[in-house]
Amino acid sequence: MHVKAKTVALGGLLLALTVVFMALGSVIETSTLFLLAAASFFVGIVIREFGLKAGGAFYLAAVLLGFITAPNKFYVLTFAAMGFYIWGIEAVWRWLEKRSEMQKRHQAFWIAKYTIFNIVYIPIVLLFRDLLFPQAVPDGMLAVILLGGQAGLFIYDRAYDYVQVHIWGKFRGRLL
């Protein structure tokens, strides 16, 4: 398998930025989710530039390096969940692109997005309640947290689309 030097160089640069953002999330506590989301967006950039396999390798390398270097391992797990979501939606998008005869692909894509998110989010909230919350959370409040996650996903997904189209679109021309 031939790997182009530009692919390795850009992948290494993005991997370094990903790990720095994860580590900064531990240092700058007020911007943790922002920095972890920004770090996970690099997974999508690698997938869109070099493919799903390269994106998967990048994702695994980022998680492993995050566990080695980041001071707060919980944030690495958060990044891993966000990166898995990005990898999953990009895989679904590529699958749907090949199905041009399929009706309502846009709706199927949104259903897939929420399915992938909830496969990760709901078990984490339910199984790790004691770890996530300092005190017991009533079931009514848990429902609010689960619904809030759905709204959070919408915002996260919009931010990801914006980064891919507007921000990476501008940098891409200069770097590649």
XYZ file of N, CA, C and O in Angstrom:
704
model
N 0.842 -1.175 0.000
C 0.000 0.000 0.000
C 0.884 1.234 0.000
O 1.750 1.391 0.841
N 0.651 2.106 -0.945
C 1.393 3.351 -1.012
C 0.666 4.423 -0.218
O -0.522 4.612 -0.348
N 1.422 5.090 0.607
C 0.877 6.209 1.357
C 1.614 7.444 0.886
O 2.834 7.507 0.913
N 0.867 8.426 0.452
C 1.476 9.640 -0.049
C 2.009 10.464 1.110
O 1.433 10.501 2.195
N 3.082 11.162 0.847
C 3.715 11.974 1.891
C 2.780 13.072 2.388
O 2.730 13.358 3.593
N 1.999 13.647 1.495
C 1.076 14.709 1.885
C -0.007 14.167 2.827
O -0.402 14.825 3.779
N -0.454 12.942 2.555
C -1.458 12.309 3.409
C -0.910 12.086 4.808
O -1.571 12.396 5.804
N 0.302 11.576 4.886
C 0.923 11.320 6.186
C 1.190 12.630 6.925
O 0.919 12.749 8.126
N 1.668 13.629 6.215
C 1.979 14.915 6.855
C 0.715 15.589 7.384
O 0.678 16.046 8.538
N -0.325 15.653 6.565
C -1.566 16.284 7.018
C -2.217 15.465 8.130
O -2.698 16.024 9.111
N -2.198 14.150 7.988
C -2.748 13.290 9.039
C -2.011 13.463 10.351
O -2.622 13.537 11.428
N -0.694 13.552 10.301
C 0.093 13.765 11.516
C -0.177 15.116 12.150
O -0.284 15.236 13.376
N -0.306 16.130 11.318
C -0.619 17.470 11.824
C -1.991 17.493 12.491
O -2.145 18.023 13.602
N -2.976 16.905 11.838
C -4.319 16.870 12.415
C -4.371 16.010 13.676
O -5.082 16.339 14.631
N -3.590 14.929 13.708
C -3.527 14.091 14.908
C -2.909 14.861 16.075
O -3.389 14.789 17.204
N -1.866 15.616 15.787
C -1.247 16.432 16.832
C -2.233 17.470 17.361
O -2.353 17.671 18.582
N -2.955 18.124 16.461
C -3.955 19.102 16.888
C -5.061 18.442 17.706
O -5.541 19.010 18.694
N -5.461 17.245 17.309
C -6.494 16.522 18.045
C -6.052 16.251 19.475
O -6.797 16.495 20.431
N -4.845 15.766 19.637
C -4.335 15.453 20.981
C -4.151 16.732 21.798
O -4.463 16.767 22.991
N -3.685 17.796 21.167
C -3.545 19.075 21.876
C -4.902 19.575 22.338
O -5.052 20.028 23.484
N -5.916 19.479 21.490
C -7.256 19.921 21.883
C -7.793 19.079 23.032
O -8.445 19.603 23.932
N -7.536 17.768 23.007
C -7.965 16.912 24.125
C -7.279 17.318 25.420
O -7.908 17.401 26.474
N -5.983 17.562 25.341
C -5.239 17.957 26.541
C -5.689 19.334 27.027
O -5.825 19.557 28.233
N -5.928 20.253 26.101
C -6.402 21.581 26.489
C -7.781 21.519 27.141
O -8.106 22.347 27.987
N -8.591 20.545 26.748
C -9.889 20.367 27.381
C -9.760 20.085 28.864
O -10.626 20.462 29.655
N -8.669 19.443 29.257
C -8.424 19.179 30.674
C -7.906 20.417 31.393
O -8.116 20.574 32.584
N -7.226 21.269 30.676
C -6.622 22.458 31.278
C -7.620 23.606 31.350
O -7.748 24.270 32.375
N -8.321 23.853 30.260
C -9.295 24.950 30.199
C -10.680 24.338 30.435
O -11.387 23.991 29.500
N -11.053 24.207 31.683
C -12.280 23.500 32.050
C -13.545 24.152 31.502
O -14.532 23.477 31.258
N -13.547 25.449 31.314
C -14.756 26.113 30.842
C -15.041 25.839 29.375
O -16.166 26.039 28.919
N -14.060 25.386 28.623
C -14.235 25.137 27.191
C -14.035 23.668 26.836
O -13.721 23.348 25.689
N -14.247 22.783 27.776
C -13.964 21.369 27.548
C -14.772 20.800 26.391
O -14.206 20.187 25.480
N -16.084 20.965 26.409
C -16.899 20.392 25.334
C -16.574 21.007 23.981
O -16.550 20.308 22.964
N -16.311 22.296 23.956
C -15.938 22.947 22.703
C -14.650 22.337 22.152
O -14.563 22.014 20.956
N -13.644 22.189 22.995
C -12.356 21.667 22.541
C -12.459 20.198 22.136
O -11.841 19.776 21.149
N -13.237 19.405 22.868
C -13.408 18.002 22.496
C -14.186 17.866 21.196
O -13.883 17.008 20.364
N -15.181 18.733 20.997
C -15.918 18.717 19.732
C -14.996 19.111 18.583
O -15.009 18.473 17.519
N -14.186 20.134 18.796
C -13.241 20.553 17.751
C -12.261 19.429 17.432
O -11.936 19.184 16.263
N -11.806 18.722 18.455
C -10.893 17.598 18.232
C -11.579 16.503 17.417
O -10.966 15.919 16.520
N -12.838 16.244 17.702
C -13.533 15.183 16.964
C -13.811 15.581 15.516
O -13.926 14.718 14.651
N -13.893 16.866 15.244
C -14.130 17.309 13.871
C -12.962 16.921 12.959
O -13.148 16.741 11.758
N -11.769 16.789 13.526
C -10.621 16.381 12.715
C -10.791 14.961 12.175
O -10.265 14.632 11.118
N -11.522 14.119 12.897
C -11.819 12.774 12.391
C -12.588 12.893 11.074
O -12.276 12.214 10.099
N -13.565 13.764 11.056
C -14.349 13.970 9.835
C -13.530 14.540 8.692
O -13.731 14.175 7.532
N -12.609 15.425 9.027
C -11.750 15.997 7.981
C -10.910 14.906 7.334
O -10.803 14.825 6.109
N -10.317 14.042 8.153
C -9.491 12.957 7.614
C -10.349 12.012 6.775
O -9.929 11.578 5.695
N -11.553 11.712 7.239
C -12.429 10.816 6.470
C -12.772 11.439 5.126
O -12.697 10.776 4.089
N -13.129 12.699 5.114
C -13.523 13.338 3.851
C -12.350 13.495 2.895
O -12.532 13.473 1.682
N -11.161 13.663 3.419
C -9.995 13.835 2.549
C -9.390 12.509 2.094
O -8.934 12.402 0.963
N -9.361 11.499 2.985
C -8.597 10.289 2.687
C -9.399 8.991 2.757
O -8.866 7.930 2.479
N -10.657 9.041 3.172
C -11.490 7.841 3.180
C -11.775 7.297 4.568
O -11.192 7.726 5.570
N -12.689 6.325 4.602
C -13.129 5.753 5.881
C -12.037 4.959 6.587
O -11.929 5.000 7.815
N -11.237 4.228 5.830
C -10.174 3.436 6.462
C -9.140 4.338 7.122
O -8.736 4.105 8.256
N -8.716 5.363 6.409
C -7.758 6.307 6.980
C -8.376 7.032 8.170
O -7.717 7.260 9.192
N -9.660 7.367 8.070
C -10.352 8.013 9.178
C -10.449 7.103 10.389
O -10.296 7.553 11.529
N -10.703 5.822 10.162
C -10.744 4.862 11.265
C -9.389 4.715 11.937
O -9.289 4.662 13.168
N -8.330 4.651 11.134
C -6.978 4.568 11.699
C -6.640 5.837 12.475
O -6.055 5.781 13.560
N -7.018 6.970 11.929
C -6.802 8.254 12.600
C -7.546 8.291 13.928
O -6.997 8.698 14.953
N -8.795 7.859 13.925
C -9.619 7.845 15.129
C -8.986 6.968 16.209
O -8.856 7.374 17.363
N -8.577 5.759 15.832
C -7.946 4.854 16.805
C -6.630 5.428 17.334
O -6.345 5.351 18.535
N -5.839 6.016 16.456
C -4.583 6.629 16.890
C -4.846 7.786 17.848
O -4.134 7.945 18.848
N -5.868 8.590 17.573
C -6.188 9.723 18.441
C -6.637 9.250 19.817
O -6.239 9.820 20.839
N -7.450 8.206 19.860
C -7.906 7.680 21.151
C -6.724 7.115 21.934
O -6.572 7.401 23.129
N -5.875 6.339 21.279
C -4.712 5.763 21.975
C -3.752 6.850 22.462
O -3.293 6.814 23.606
N -3.446 7.811 21.606
C -2.569 8.904 22.031
C -3.216 9.754 23.112
O -2.534 10.252 24.009
N -4.519 9.910 23.044
C -5.223 10.648 24.086
C -5.100 9.966 25.433
O -4.866 10.626 26.457
N -5.239 8.645 25.457
C -5.087 7.923 26.723
C -3.671 8.026 27.268
O -3.463 8.034 28.476
N -2.701 8.131 26.383
C -1.314 8.245 26.825
C -1.003 9.656 27.320
O -0.311 9.823 28.329
N -1.506 10.666 26.629
C -1.061 12.030 26.906
C -2.036 12.896 27.693
O -1.599 13.782 28.420
N -3.321 12.693 27.541
C -4.290 13.602 28.171
C -4.353 13.360 29.676
O -4.387 12.213 30.130
N -4.375 14.424 30.455
C -4.434 14.271 31.906
C -5.757 13.688 32.410
O -5.771 12.947 33.372
N -6.862 14.000 31.752
C -8.167 13.524 32.197
C -8.670 12.476 31.207
O -9.087 12.804 30.095
N -8.645 11.228 31.619
C -9.026 10.121 30.725
C -10.519 10.125 30.410
O -10.938 9.626 29.374
N -11.330 10.693 31.287
C -12.770 10.793 31.021
C -13.026 11.639 29.776
O -13.925 11.346 28.996
N -12.229 12.665 29.574
C -12.382 13.506 28.391
C -11.988 12.754 27.126
O -12.532 13.009 26.055
N -11.053 11.838 27.248
C -10.676 11.021 26.090
C -11.851 10.110 25.717
O -12.132 9.910 24.535
N -12.543 9.586 26.717
C -13.727 8.767 26.434
C -14.822 9.607 25.776
O -15.519 9.130 24.867
N -14.968 10.849 26.209
C -15.936 11.749 25.585
C -15.551 12.005 24.133
O -16.394 11.971 23.234
N -14.262 12.258 23.896
C -13.785 12.421 22.519
C -14.047 11.154 21.715
O -14.449 11.230 20.548
N -13.818 9.992 22.316
C -14.026 8.732 21.604
C -15.482 8.592 21.170
O -15.765 8.150 20.048
N -16.416 8.975 22.032
C -17.836 8.910 21.665
C -18.149 9.890 20.539
O -18.854 9.551 19.582
N -17.611 11.109 20.632
C -17.856 12.106 19.588
C -17.217 11.682 18.265
O -17.822 11.832 17.197
N -16.016 11.164 18.326
C -15.332 10.709 17.117
C -16.030 9.516 16.481
O -16.106 9.417 15.253
N -16.553 8.615 17.312
C -17.308 7.474 16.790
C -18.556 7.949 16.060
O -18.894 7.432 14.999
N -19.221 8.939 16.623
C -20.400 9.507 15.957
C -20.016 10.074 14.592
O -20.689 9.806 13.599
N -18.936 10.838 14.541
C -18.493 11.430 13.273
C -18.162 10.330 12.264
O -18.588 10.383 11.104
N -17.422 9.323 12.696
C -17.064 8.236 11.794
C -18.328 7.534 11.309
O -18.452 7.217 10.116
N -19.283 7.312 12.199
C -20.520 6.631 11.835
C -21.350 7.395 10.829
O -21.844 6.822 9.847
N -21.501 8.705 11.041
C -22.339 9.465 10.095
C -21.656 9.605 8.745
O -22.324 9.629 7.716
N -20.330 9.690 8.754
C -19.631 9.748 7.466
C -19.760 8.425 6.720
O -19.894 8.412 5.490
N -19.737 7.307 7.446
C -19.926 5.995 6.812
C -21.329 5.875 6.243
O -21.521 5.388 5.119
N -22.325 6.332 6.993
C -23.705 6.292 6.502
C -23.860 7.185 5.279
O -24.518 6.811 4.301
N -23.249 8.367 5.319
C -23.336 9.284 4.175
C -22.763 8.632 2.919
O -23.351 8.713 1.841
N -21.625 7.987 3.057
C -21.007 7.337 1.894
C -21.884 6.188 1.391
O -21.979 5.942 0.194
N -22.515 5.473 2.321
C -23.402 4.385 1.939
C -24.614 4.938 1.191
O -25.041 4.370 0.178
N -25.189 6.030 1.679
C -26.358 6.623 1.043
C -26.023 7.248 -0.312
O -26.884 7.293 -1.201
N -24.794 7.742 -0.467
C -24.394 8.312 -1.768
C -24.487 7.284 -2.884
O -24.787 7.614 -4.025
N -24.212 6.029 -2.546
C -24.240 4.962 -3.541
C -25.655 4.511 -3.865
O -25.860 3.753 -4.800
N -26.625 4.951 -3.101
C -28.019 4.553 -3.275
C -28.833 5.708 -3.863
O -29.719 6.244 -3.219
N -28.516 6.088 -5.080
C -29.194 7.236 -5.689
C -30.665 6.962 -5.965
O -31.471 7.883 -6.034
N -31.037 5.689 -6.105
C -32.439 5.361 -6.367
C -33.289 5.406 -5.097
O -34.520 5.398 -5.167
N -32.653 5.478 -3.955
C -33.375 5.470 -2.678
C -34.139 6.777 -2.479
O -33.601 7.863 -2.674
N -35.390 6.653 -2.093
C -36.233 7.812 -1.824
C -35.938 8.344 -0.422
O -35.609 7.582 0.477
N -36.044 9.636 -0.233
C -35.925 10.298 1.065
C -34.590 9.981 1.757
O -34.545 9.639 2.930
N -33.500 10.118 1.001
C -32.182 9.858 1.583
C -31.841 10.844 2.695
O -31.180 10.485 3.657
N -32.291 12.079 2.542
C -32.004 13.086 3.566
C -32.650 12.703 4.897
O -32.021 12.815 5.958
N -33.881 12.231 4.857
C -34.552 11.793 6.080
C -33.882 10.553 6.661
O -33.736 10.434 7.871
N -33.485 9.640 5.797
C -32.787 8.438 6.263
C -31.466 8.807 6.937
O -31.074 8.196 7.937
N -30.804 9.827 6.407
C -29.542 10.274 6.993
C -29.766 10.834 8.391
O -29.011 10.541 9.317
N -30.813 11.647 8.562
C -31.108 12.201 9.889
C -31.506 11.111 10.874
O -31.110 11.139 12.044
N -32.265 10.138 10.427
C -32.625 9.016 11.301
C -31.373 8.256 11.711
O -31.210 7.880 12.877
N -30.473 8.036 10.762
C -29.221 7.342 11.069
C -28.369 8.141 12.059
O -27.757 7.564 12.965
N -28.344 9.461 11.903
C -27.584 10.305 12.829
C -28.082 10.136 14.256
O -27.297 9.911 15.179
N -29.387 10.243 14.435
C -29.942 10.124 15.784
C -29.828 8.701 16.319
O -29.654 8.497 17.522
N -29.880 7.711 15.443
C -29.703 6.321 15.876
C -28.288 6.094 16.380
O -28.084 5.524 17.461
N -27.304 6.528 15.617
C -25.906 6.360 16.032
C -25.654 7.096 17.342
O -25.037 6.553 18.260
N -26.144 8.313 17.433
C -25.956 9.083 18.655
C -26.576 8.378 19.857
O -25.952 8.250 20.908
N -27.801 7.906 19.712
C -28.489 7.295 20.839
C -27.931 5.931 21.208
O -28.021 5.525 22.365
N -27.336 5.239 20.255
C -26.664 3.969 20.577
C -25.502 4.225 21.542
O -25.206 3.400 22.405
N -24.880 5.367 21.417
C -23.772 5.728 22.301
C -24.280 6.447 23.556
O -23.897 6.117 24.673
N -25.157 7.415 23.375
C -25.548 8.334 24.452
C -26.415 7.687 25.539
O -26.129 7.827 26.729
N -27.457 6.991 25.150
C -28.393 6.446 26.138
C -27.724 5.443 27.070
O -27.880 5.546 28.293
N -26.955 4.462 26.565
C -26.295 3.553 27.509
C -25.316 4.259 28.456
O -25.212 3.894 29.633
N -24.623 5.281 27.948
C -23.688 6.002 28.815
C -24.439 6.695 29.945
O -24.050 6.599 31.108
N -25.518 7.375 29.619
C -26.284 8.096 30.641
C -26.909 7.118 31.637
O -26.895 7.360 32.842
N -27.434 6.001 31.149
C -28.112 5.065 32.045
C -27.141 4.207 32.863
O -27.367 3.989 34.047
N -26.079 3.744 32.250
C -25.161 2.830 32.937
C -24.153 3.545 33.838
O -23.694 2.973 34.828
N -23.807 4.773 33.487
C -22.798 5.495 34.257
C -23.394 6.692 34.999
O -22.756 7.719 35.140
N -24.617 6.519 35.471
C -25.303 7.589 36.204
C -24.489 8.090 37.385
O -24.357 9.294 37.592
N -23.971 7.166 38.164
C -23.234 7.551 39.373
C -21.938 8.276 39.047
O -21.493 9.129 39.803
N -21.332 7.932 37.939
C -20.090 8.587 37.533
C -20.340 9.977 36.951
O -19.562 10.906 37.181
N -21.435 10.136 36.232
C -21.728 11.394 35.561
C -22.318 12.452 36.484
O -22.073 13.639 36.306
N -23.107 12.031 37.453
C -23.827 12.980 38.298
C -23.390 12.832 39.757
O -23.294 11.718 40.260
N -23.166 13.941 40.447
C -22.665 13.880 41.814
C -23.673 13.333 42.828
O -23.285 12.860 43.886
N -24.955 13.410 42.508
C -25.972 12.886 43.412
C -27.026 12.132 42.608
O -27.032 12.177 41.380
N -27.908 11.451 43.305
C -28.936 10.670 42.628
C -29.820 11.581 41.770
O -30.215 12.661 42.189
N -30.102 11.122 40.574
C -30.912 11.886 39.634
C -32.270 11.200 39.514
O -32.345 10.014 39.185
N -33.365 11.937 39.789
C -34.697 11.333 39.631
C -34.977 10.989 38.170
O -34.390 11.557 37.254
N -35.906 10.067 37.962
C -36.210 9.613 36.606
C -36.728 10.736 35.709
O -36.437 10.760 34.518
N -37.495 11.657 36.263
C -37.994 12.789 35.474
C -36.851 13.651 34.961
O -36.846 14.099 33.819
N -35.873 13.878 35.842
C -34.710 14.669 35.435
C -33.862 13.908 34.413
O -33.282 14.513 33.509
N -33.827 12.589 34.548
C -33.087 11.767 33.592
C -33.705 11.886 32.198
O -32.988 11.948 31.198
N -35.028 11.965 32.138
C -35.703 12.154 30.845
C -35.333 13.505 30.244
O -35.112 13.614 29.033
N -35.235 14.530 31.084
C -34.829 15.856 30.605
C -33.393 15.805 30.078
O -33.075 16.408 29.043
N -32.530 15.082 30.760
C -31.136 14.945 30.321
C -31.066 14.225 28.976
O -30.315 14.626 28.082
N -31.869 13.179 28.822
C -31.874 12.452 27.552
C -32.408 13.325 26.411
O -31.867 13.308 25.306
N -33.448 14.105 26.669
C -33.960 15.023 25.651
C -32.983 16.161 25.375
O -32.834 16.601 24.231
N -32.319 16.625 26.421
C -31.302 17.667 26.233
C -30.155 17.186 25.357
O -29.584 17.954 24.588
N -29.824 15.913 25.476
C -28.789 15.342 24.615
C -29.181 15.380 23.147
O -28.347 15.613 22.273
N -30.476 15.185 22.878
C -30.954 15.241 21.497
C -30.794 16.651 20.931
O -30.388 16.829 19.790
N -31.112 17.643 21.756
C -30.927 19.037 21.328
C -29.442 19.346 21.167
O -29.034 20.044 20.227
N -28.630 18.823 22.078
C -27.179 19.012 21.982
C -26.621 18.400 20.712
O -25.719 18.959 20.079
N -27.159 17.248 20.325
C -26.716 16.616 19.082
C -27.014 17.510 17.886
O -26.180 17.647 16.991
N -28.174 18.122 17.875
C -28.539 19.004 16.761
C -27.534 20.147 16.638
O -27.053 20.461 15.547
N -27.169 20.746 17.762
C -26.206 21.856 17.762
C -24.826 21.353 17.326
O -24.156 21.981 16.498
N -24.402 20.219 17.884
C -23.104 19.627 17.538
C -23.039 19.311 16.048
O -22.038 19.591 15.380
N -24.113 18.749 15.514
C -24.139 18.378 14.108
C -24.113 19.608 13.204
O -23.442 19.615 12.172
N -24.819 20.641 13.578
C -24.792 21.889 12.811
C -23.386 22.499 12.836
O -22.913 23.015 11.823
N -22.745 22.464 13.999
C -21.382 22.993 14.098
C -20.430 22.182 13.223
O -19.555 22.745 12.547
N -20.597 20.860 13.212
C -19.754 20.007 12.385
C -19.936 20.345 10.903
O -18.956 20.461 10.162
N -21.176 20.495 10.477
C -21.426 20.862 9.082
C -20.803 22.213 8.741
O -20.219 22.387 7.668
N -20.917 23.168 9.649
C -20.342 24.494 9.420
C -18.818 24.410 9.287
O -18.232 25.011 8.383
N -18.195 23.667 10.172
C -16.728 23.523 10.124
C -16.306 22.881 8.815
O -15.359 23.334 8.167
N -16.997 21.830 8.405
C -16.622 21.136 7.176
C -16.766 22.030 5.944
O -15.896 22.050 5.089
N -17.861 22.742 5.864
C -18.140 23.525 4.662
C -17.369 24.839 4.654
O -16.683 25.161 3.680
N -17.454 25.598 5.725
C -16.914 26.957 5.712
C -15.463 27.033 6.175
O -14.621 27.606 5.480
N -15.156 26.475 7.315
C -13.798 26.628 7.856
C -12.818 25.716 7.129
O -11.802 26.173 6.609
N -13.109 24.403 7.076
C -12.191 23.505 6.392
C -12.167 23.805 4.900
O -11.133 23.666 4.250
N -13.271 24.238 4.346
C -13.303 24.596 2.935
C -12.300 25.686 2.593
O -11.683 25.672 1.527
N -12.110 26.651 3.492
C -11.137 27.721 3.266
C -9.711 27.229 3.462
O -8.808 27.549 2.677
N -9.473 26.453 4.518
C -8.117 25.948 4.773
C -7.680 24.899 3.770
O -6.503 24.783 3.456
N -8.617 24.133 3.280
C -8.310 23.034 2.360
C -7.582 23.523 1.122
O -6.621 22.928 0.681
N -8.038 24.631 0.581
C -7.404 25.178 -0.612
C -5.966 25.605 -0.372
O -5.128 25.533 -1.270
N -5.670 26.016 0.834
C -4.308 26.457 1.158
C -3.384 25.295 1.491
O -2.188 25.384 1.262
N -3.944 24.235 2.097
C -3.111 23.125 2.538
C -2.911 22.049 1.483
O -1.871 21.414 1.435
N -3.937 21.821 0.666
C -3.845 20.710 -0.293
C -3.628 21.203 -1.711
O -4.029 22.170 -2.145
